[in-house]
Structure formats: C-alpha cells, structure tokens
PDB file of C-alpha atoms in Angstrom:
ATOM      1  CA  MET A   1      43.651  32.104  -4.783  1.00 47.00           C
ATOM      2  CA  SER A   2      46.724  33.395  -6.481  1.00 46.00           C
ATOM      3  CA  LYS A   3      49.613  31.087  -7.405  1.00 47.00           C
ATOM      4  CA  SER A   4      51.836  32.419  -4.612  1.00 45.00           C
ATOM      5  CA  LYS A   5      49.169  31.708  -1.984  1.00 44.00           C
ATOM      6  CA  LYS A   6      48.686  28.149  -3.319  1.00 44.00           C
ATOM      7  CA  LYS A   7      52.410  27.477  -2.924  1.00 44.00           C
ATOM      8  CA  GLU A   8      52.314  28.777   0.661  1.00 45.00           C
ATOM      9  CA  THR A   9      49.462  26.440   1.643  1.00 44.00           C
ATOM     10  CA  GLN A  10      51.198  23.458   0.088  1.00 45.00           C
ATOM     11  CA  GLU A  11      54.346  24.034   2.136  1.00 44.00           C
ATOM     12  CA  VAL A  12      53.126  23.426   5.696  1.00 42.00           C
ATOM     13  CA  PRO A  13      55.663  23.143   8.514  1.00 44.00           C
ATOM     14  CA  ASP A  14      55.906  19.728  10.184  1.00 46.00           C
ATOM     15  CA  GLN A  15      54.230  20.910  13.394  1.00 46.00           C
ATOM     16  CA  GLU A  16      51.220  22.572  11.785  1.00 51.00           C
ATOM     17  CA  MET A  17      48.565  20.619   9.914  1.00 50.00           C
ATOM     18  CA  SER A  18      46.247  21.868   7.240  1.00 52.00           C
ATOM     19  CA  ALA A  19      42.460  21.599   7.633  1.00 49.00           C
ATOM     20  CA  GLU A  20      42.409  18.748   5.116  1.00 52.00           C
ATOM     21  CA  GLU A  21      44.948  16.730   7.115  1.00 55.00           C
ATOM     22  CA  VAL A  22      42.972  17.209  10.340  1.00 44.00           C
ATOM     23  CA  LEU A  23      39.805  16.058   8.588  1.00 47.00           C
ATOM     24  CA  GLU A  24      41.554  13.007   7.136  1.00 52.00           C
ATOM     25  CA  GLU A  25      42.753  11.973  10.582  1.00 52.00           C
ATOM     26  CA  ARG A  26      39.258  12.266  12.108  1.00 48.00           C
ATOM     27  CA  THR A  27      37.245  10.677   9.326  1.00 49.00           C
ATOM     28  CA  GLU A  28      37.541   7.753   7.011  1.00 50.00           C
ATOM     29  CA  PRO A  29      39.204   8.374   3.673  1.00 47.00           C
ATOM     30  CA  GLU A  30      36.775   9.526   1.040  1.00 47.00           C
ATOM     31  CA  GLU A  31      37.056   9.605  -2.705  1.00 49.00           C
ATOM     32  CA  ALA A  32      38.476  12.854  -3.994  1.00 48.00           C
ATOM     33  CA  LEU A  33      36.057  15.006  -5.909  1.00 48.00           C
ATOM     34  CA  PRO A  34      37.245  16.284  -9.276  1.00 50.00           C
ATOM     35  CA  GLU A  35      38.275  19.906  -9.181  1.00 52.00           C
ATOM     36  CA  GLU A  36      36.013  22.361 -10.917  1.00 51.00           C
ATOM     37  CA  PRO A  37      37.590  24.171 -13.831  1.00 51.00           C
ATOM     38  CA  GLN A  38      38.669  27.665 -12.936  1.00 53.00           C
ATOM     39  CA  THR A  39      36.920  30.474 -14.739  1.00 53.00           C
ATOM     40  CA  GLY A  40      37.382  34.176 -14.594  1.00 51.00           C
ATOM     41  CA  GLY A  41      40.042  36.605 -15.595  1.00 51.00           C
ATOM     42  CA  PRO A  42      43.518  37.026 -14.208  1.00 53.00           C
ATOM     43  CA  GLY A  43      43.644  38.217 -10.638  1.00 51.00           C
ATOM     44  CA  GLU A  44      40.107  36.980  -9.861  1.00 52.00           C
ATOM     45  CA  GLU A  45      39.598  34.232  -7.328  1.00 50.00           C
ATOM     46  CA  PRO A  46      37.294  31.510  -8.653  1.00 50.00           C
ATOM     47  CA  GLU A  47      34.317  30.658  -6.472  1.00 54.00           C
ATOM     48  CA  GLY A  48      34.364  27.469  -4.369  1.00 50.00           C
ATOM     49  CA  THR A  49      38.126  27.034  -4.152  1.00 47.00           C
ATOM     50  CA  GLU A  50      38.425  28.190  -0.550  1.00 57.00           C
ATOM     51  CA  GLU A  51      38.953  25.367   1.933  1.00 59.00           C
ATOM     52  CA  THR A  52      35.984  24.544   4.145  1.00 63.00           C
ATOM     53  CA  PRO A  53      36.877  24.922   7.789  1.00 73.00           C
ATOM     54  CA  VAL A  54      37.134  21.686   9.782  1.00 74.00           C
ATOM     55  CA  VAL A  55      34.199  22.582  11.995  1.00 70.00           C
ATOM     56  CA  GLU A  56      31.883  23.091   9.036  1.00 75.00           C
ATOM     57  CA  GLN A  57      32.941  19.747   7.558  1.00 76.00           C
ATOM     58  CA  MET A  58      32.326  17.979  10.852  1.00 75.00           C
ATOM     59  CA  VAL A  59      28.924  19.652  11.215  1.00 75.00           C
ATOM     60  CA  SER A  60      27.918  18.643   7.701  1.00 84.00           C
ATOM     61  CA  LYS A  61      28.975  15.028   8.384  1.00 85.00           C
ATOM     62  CA  ASP A  62      26.985  15.087  11.655  1.00 86.00           C
ATOM     63  CA  GLN A  63      23.960  16.476   9.804  1.00 88.00           C
ATOM     64  CA  PHE A  64      24.308  13.757   7.187  1.00 89.00           C
ATOM     65  CA  LEU A  65      24.442  11.020   9.838  1.00 91.00           C
ATOM     66  CA  ARG A  66      21.392  12.459  11.593  1.00 91.00           C
ATOM     67  CA  LEU A  67      19.490  12.648   8.328  1.00 91.00           C
ATOM     68  CA  ALA A  68      20.407   9.050   7.512  1.00 92.00           C
ATOM     69  CA  ALA A  69      19.240   7.921  10.969  1.00 94.00           C
ATOM     70  CA  GLU A  70      15.970   9.846  10.620  1.00 95.00           C
ATOM     71  CA  TYR A  71      15.323   8.242   7.235  1.00 94.00           C
ATOM     72  CA  ASP A  72      16.029   4.764   8.638  1.00 95.00           C
ATOM     73  CA  ASN A  73      13.597   5.383  11.514  1.00 95.00           C
ATOM     74  CA  TYR A  74      10.986   6.684   9.057  1.00 95.00           C
ATOM     75  CA  ARG A  75      11.382   3.583   6.885  1.00 96.00           C
ATOM     76  CA  LYS A  76      10.977   1.232   9.867  1.00 96.00           C
ATOM     77  CA  ARG A  77       8.009   3.176  11.232  1.00 96.00           C
ATOM     78  CA  THR A  78       6.140   3.128   7.908  1.00 95.00           C
ATOM     79  CA  ALA A  79       6.785  -0.610   7.504  1.00 94.00           C
ATOM     80  CA  LYS A  80       5.358  -1.202  10.985  1.00 94.00           C
ATOM     81  CA  GLU A  81       2.331   0.999  10.249  1.00 94.00           C
ATOM     82  CA  LYS A  82       1.742  -0.851   6.978  1.00 94.00           C
ATOM     83  CA  GLU A  83       1.782  -4.205   8.788  1.00 90.00           C
ATOM     84  CA  SER A  84      -0.582  -2.829  11.437  1.00 90.00           C
ATOM     85  CA  LEU A  85      -3.005  -1.585   8.769  1.00 93.00           C
ATOM     86  CA  TRP A  86      -2.989  -5.021   7.120  1.00 90.00           C
ATOM     87  CA  THR A  87      -3.736  -6.731  10.452  1.00 90.00           C
ATOM     88  CA  ASP A  88      -6.528  -4.269  11.259  1.00 92.00           C
ATOM     89  CA  ALA A  89      -8.111  -4.717   7.826  1.00 93.00           C
ATOM     90  CA  LYS A  90      -7.973  -8.502   8.182  1.00 93.00           C
ATOM     91  CA  ALA A  91      -9.502  -8.314  11.681  1.00 94.00           C
ATOM     92  CA  ASP A  92     -12.322  -6.067  10.441  1.00 94.00           C
ATOM     93  CA  THR A  93     -13.067  -8.466   7.585  1.00 94.00           C
ATOM     94  CA  VAL A  94     -13.162 -11.486   9.886  1.00 95.00           C
ATOM     95  CA  GLN A  95     -15.375  -9.585  12.323  1.00 95.00           C
ATOM     96  CA  ALA A  96     -17.880  -9.018   9.503  1.00 95.00           C
ATOM     97  CA  PHE A  97     -18.129 -12.809   9.002  1.00 95.00           C
ATOM     98  CA  LEU A  98     -18.591 -13.662  12.688  1.00 96.00           C
ATOM     99  CA  PRO A  99     -22.420 -13.322  12.601  1.00 96.00           C
ATOM    100  CA  VAL A 100     -22.417 -15.926   9.804  1.00 95.00           C
ATOM    101  CA  TYR A 101     -20.325 -18.209  12.023  1.00 96.00           C
ATOM    102  CA  ASP A 102     -22.779 -17.684  14.922  1.00 95.00           C
ATOM    103  CA  ASN A 103     -25.788 -18.522  12.722  1.00 95.00           C
ATOM    104  CA  LEU A 104     -24.132 -21.666  11.384  1.00 95.00           C
ATOM    105  CA  GLU A 105     -23.285 -22.702  14.948  1.00 94.00           C
ATOM    106  CA  ARG A 106     -26.939 -22.219  16.009  1.00 93.00           C
ATOM    107  CA  ALA A 107     -28.118 -24.174  12.974  1.00 93.00           C
ATOM    108  CA  LEU A 108     -25.856 -27.091  13.921  1.00 93.00           C
ATOM    109  CA  LYS A 109     -27.326 -27.186  17.456  1.00 92.00           C
ATOM    110  CA  GLN A 110     -30.890 -27.579  16.108  1.00 92.00           C
ATOM    111  CA  ASP A 111     -32.308 -31.042  15.610  1.00 90.00           C
ATOM    112  CA  THR A 112     -33.447 -31.809  12.092  1.00 88.00           C
ATOM    113  CA  ALA A 113     -34.793 -34.860  10.301  1.00 90.00           C
ATOM    114  CA  ASP A 114     -33.146 -33.821   7.028  1.00 91.00           C
ATOM    115  CA  GLU A 115     -29.666 -35.361   7.170  1.00 92.00           C
ATOM    116  CA  ALA A 116     -28.608 -33.826   3.838  1.00 94.00           C
ATOM    117  CA  PHE A 117     -29.412 -30.359   5.155  1.00 92.00           C
ATOM    118  CA  LYS A 118     -27.475 -31.003   8.363  1.00 93.00           C
ATOM    119  CA  LYS A 119     -24.511 -32.340   6.363  1.00 95.00           C
ATOM    120  CA  GLY A 120     -24.545 -29.219   4.151  1.00 95.00           C
ATOM    121  CA  VAL A 121     -24.497 -26.895   7.175  1.00 95.00           C
ATOM    122  CA  GLU A 122     -21.624 -28.904   8.706  1.00 95.00           C
ATOM    123  CA  MET A 123     -19.621 -28.647   5.470  1.00 97.00           C
ATOM    124  CA  THR A 124     -20.226 -24.897   5.286  1.00 96.00           C
ATOM    125  CA  MET A 125     -19.143 -24.474   8.911  1.00 96.00           C
ATOM    126  CA  ASN A 126     -15.980 -26.552   8.331  1.00 96.00           C
ATOM    127  CA  GLN A 127     -15.129 -24.485   5.264  1.00 96.00           C
ATOM    128  CA  LEU A 128     -15.549 -21.239   7.230  1.00 96.00           C
ATOM    129  CA  LYS A 129     -13.288 -22.611   9.989  1.00 95.00           C
ATOM    130  CA  GLU A 130     -10.651 -23.529   7.377  1.00 96.00           C
ATOM    131  CA  VAL A 131     -10.742 -20.002   5.958  1.00 95.00           C
ATOM    132  CA  PHE A 132     -10.310 -18.563   9.455  1.00 95.00           C
ATOM    133  CA  ALA A 133      -7.366 -20.907  10.071  1.00 95.00           C
ATOM    134  CA  ARG A 134      -5.665 -19.815   6.823  1.00 95.00           C
ATOM    135  CA  LEU A 135      -6.067 -16.190   7.903  1.00 93.00           C
ATOM    136  CA  GLY A 136      -4.482 -16.966  11.285  1.00 94.00           C
ATOM    137  CA  VAL A 137      -7.739 -16.591  13.237  1.00 96.00           C
ATOM    138  CA  THR A 138      -8.117 -18.905  16.223  1.00 95.00           C
ATOM    139  CA  GLU A 139     -11.081 -19.524  18.510  1.00 95.00           C
ATOM    140  CA  ILE A 140     -10.522 -18.543  22.137  1.00 95.00           C
ATOM    141  CA  GLU A 141     -10.610 -21.587  24.423  1.00 93.00           C
ATOM    142  CA  ALA A 142     -13.189 -20.825  27.093  1.00 92.00           C
ATOM    143  CA  GLN A 143     -15.216 -23.833  28.290  1.00 92.00           C
ATOM    144  CA  GLY A 144     -13.752 -25.092  31.578  1.00 90.00           C
ATOM    145  CA  GLN A 145     -10.876 -22.587  31.477  1.00 92.00           C
ATOM    146  CA  PRO A 146     -10.062 -20.087  34.222  1.00 93.00           C
ATOM    147  CA  PHE A 147     -11.793 -16.751  33.624  1.00 94.00           C
ATOM    148  CA  ASP A 148      -9.473 -14.227  31.929  1.00 94.00           C
ATOM    149  CA  PRO A 149     -10.875 -10.706  31.511  1.00 93.00           C
ATOM    150  CA  ASN A 150      -8.436 -10.145  28.638  1.00 95.00           C
ATOM    151  CA  LEU A 151     -10.163 -12.914  26.640  1.00 95.00           C
ATOM    152  CA  HIS A 152     -13.610 -13.430  28.163  1.00 95.00           C
ATOM    153  CA  ASN A 153     -16.656 -11.247  28.700  1.00 95.00           C
ATOM    154  CA  ALA A 154     -18.571 -12.488  31.750  1.00 94.00           C
ATOM    155  CA  VAL A 155     -22.304 -11.862  31.375  1.00 94.00           C
ATOM    156  CA  MET A 156     -23.583 -14.272  34.041  1.00 93.00           C
ATOM    157  CA  HIS A 157     -22.462 -15.738  37.338  1.00 91.00           C
ATOM    158  CA  ILE A 158     -23.541 -19.030  38.947  1.00 92.00           C
ATOM    159  CA  GLU A 159     -22.653 -20.989  42.073  1.00 90.00           C
ATOM    160  CA  ASP A 160     -21.512 -24.511  41.201  1.00 85.00           C
ATOM    161  CA  GLU A 161     -19.582 -26.685  43.644  1.00 83.00           C
ATOM    162  CA  ASN A 162     -18.417 -29.005  40.837  1.00 83.00           C
ATOM    163  CA  LEU A 163     -16.452 -26.210  39.170  1.00 84.00           C
ATOM    164  CA  GLY A 164     -13.449 -24.367  40.577  1.00 82.00           C
ATOM    165  CA  GLU A 165     -13.132 -20.716  41.521  1.00 86.00           C
ATOM    166  CA  ASN A 166     -13.558 -18.295  38.539  1.00 89.00           C
ATOM    167  CA  THR A 167     -14.030 -21.077  36.012  1.00 92.00           C
ATOM    168  CA  VAL A 168     -15.974 -20.628  32.781  1.00 92.00           C
ATOM    169  CA  ALA A 169     -19.119 -22.732  33.155  1.00 92.00           C
ATOM    170  CA  GLN A 170     -20.776 -22.031  29.805  1.00 92.00           C
ATOM    171  CA  VAL A 171     -19.928 -20.257  26.554  1.00 94.00           C
ATOM    172  CA  PHE A 172     -22.753 -18.232  24.994  1.00 94.00           C
ATOM    173  CA  GLN A 173     -20.777 -16.817  22.085  1.00 95.00           C
ATOM    174  CA  ALA A 174     -17.359 -17.932  20.831  1.00 94.00           C
ATOM    175  CA  GLY A 175     -14.477 -15.480  20.919  1.00 96.00           C
ATOM    176  CA  PHE A 176     -11.748 -15.138  18.301  1.00 97.00           C
ATOM    177  CA  MET A 177      -8.164 -13.899  18.083  1.00 95.00           C
ATOM    178  CA  LEU A 178      -5.962 -12.873  15.185  1.00 94.00           C
ATOM    179  CA  GLY A 179      -2.437 -13.576  16.396  1.00 89.00           C
ATOM    180  CA  GLU A 180      -2.263 -11.740  19.729  1.00 90.00           C
ATOM    181  CA  LYS A 181      -5.144  -9.362  18.928  1.00 92.00           C
ATOM    182  CA  VAL A 182      -8.618 -10.167  20.252  1.00 94.00           C
ATOM    183  CA  ILE A 183     -11.197  -9.749  17.499  1.00 95.00           C
ATOM    184  CA  ARG A 184     -14.166 -10.648  19.687  1.00 95.00           C
ATOM    185  CA  PHE A 185     -14.246 -11.568  23.381  1.00 96.00           C
ATOM    186  CA  ALA A 186     -15.889 -14.856  24.324  1.00 96.00           C
ATOM    187  CA  MET A 187     -19.242 -14.260  26.043  1.00 95.00           C
ATOM    188  CA  VAL A 188     -19.287 -16.589  29.030  1.00 95.00           C
ATOM    189  CA  GLN A 189     -20.920 -17.601  32.293  1.00 94.00           C
ATOM    190  CA  VAL A 190     -18.519 -17.778  35.258  1.00 94.00           C
ATOM    191  CA  ALA A 191     -18.865 -20.129  38.212  1.00 92.00           C
ATOM    192  CA  ASN A 192     -18.241 -19.256  41.887  1.00 81.00           C
TER     193      ASN A 192
END
C-alpha cells in the first residue's frame, strides 16, 4: 500500500469500523504479530500487507477450533483403544492358564495317601489364585446361584424339588471374569 492509502485507512469515521475492529469485538484479544519488514522498490506493494477480510479470519478460527476438537477426540480414542488392547492381552494370557487351574482343581479332588504331595498341589493352587487376584481376575459365583446366561453355560438340566427355579445345581468348570469382561463362562447344571 502506498503512504496515502495507509493514512486513509487509519482515519476511519466514527460510524464505520475497520475489519480489525470488527474482529476484535467478536474474538478475544490476541497478541499482535510483529510486522514483516517491507521489501521491494518504490511504488511496489509488499506481499502480505493487505488486510484479511473478516469472513476469512472467522473461517480460519472455526477451522482451528474444529482441528483442535478432532485432535482431542483422536487422543481420547487412542487412549481408550490402548486400554482395551491391554485388557484383551491380559484376558488372553489368563485364558491360557485356565487349563492349568482346571488340572490343579481336579488334582485337589483326588484322594491321595501322600500328604506332602497334596500340600504341594494346594500351595500351587493358592499361588495361582493369588496371581489371578492381582491381575483383577475373579471366579464367577455359580453354585446355588440363579442361572444367568451372561455368566453361565448350561450343559445339563435336572429336576430337583430341593432347589428353586433356574438354580445352578452343580458346577462342572469354573468361570472367570476380568473386571466386567467374561473370560470363560461357568459350565453348569441347572435345576428345574
């Protein structure tokens, strides 16, 4: 811009407002950017000194806010996915140890004359249960509980007047949960 045009834009009548004043009224005050040094010969207009129209400034602010919101959503989504991956990996690992738990449980149900052997199996089973507890794995309560298809897998049905309607009569295989996620359903026999 030439010097005469700069003077004209600085002297704005009271009723008219410049684009900068309109922007300042609609947005929060921002730090002023340092002016770029003017280059070029006399009579040439330096690049970048024209005022940005109000609409373009508002659009760029809107785009910035949308980009910031998209980034925040991306950050939250990836954190949630990371937590989900950790839970799935832990559940898969525990599921790999469940056959060991089943074998130890069967070994404890067998009668043996060797008390040292029985004591060793009991200690191993207790240690495995402690590890599960530290990982947040809990056994699904089934014996004598009302049948819940979200937790139990019914493989047999019996008629028993001593038990209530849809009550778990016997547990064939223990079920486990990690928090709210079922790792393995309890295999049960349901009465009535």
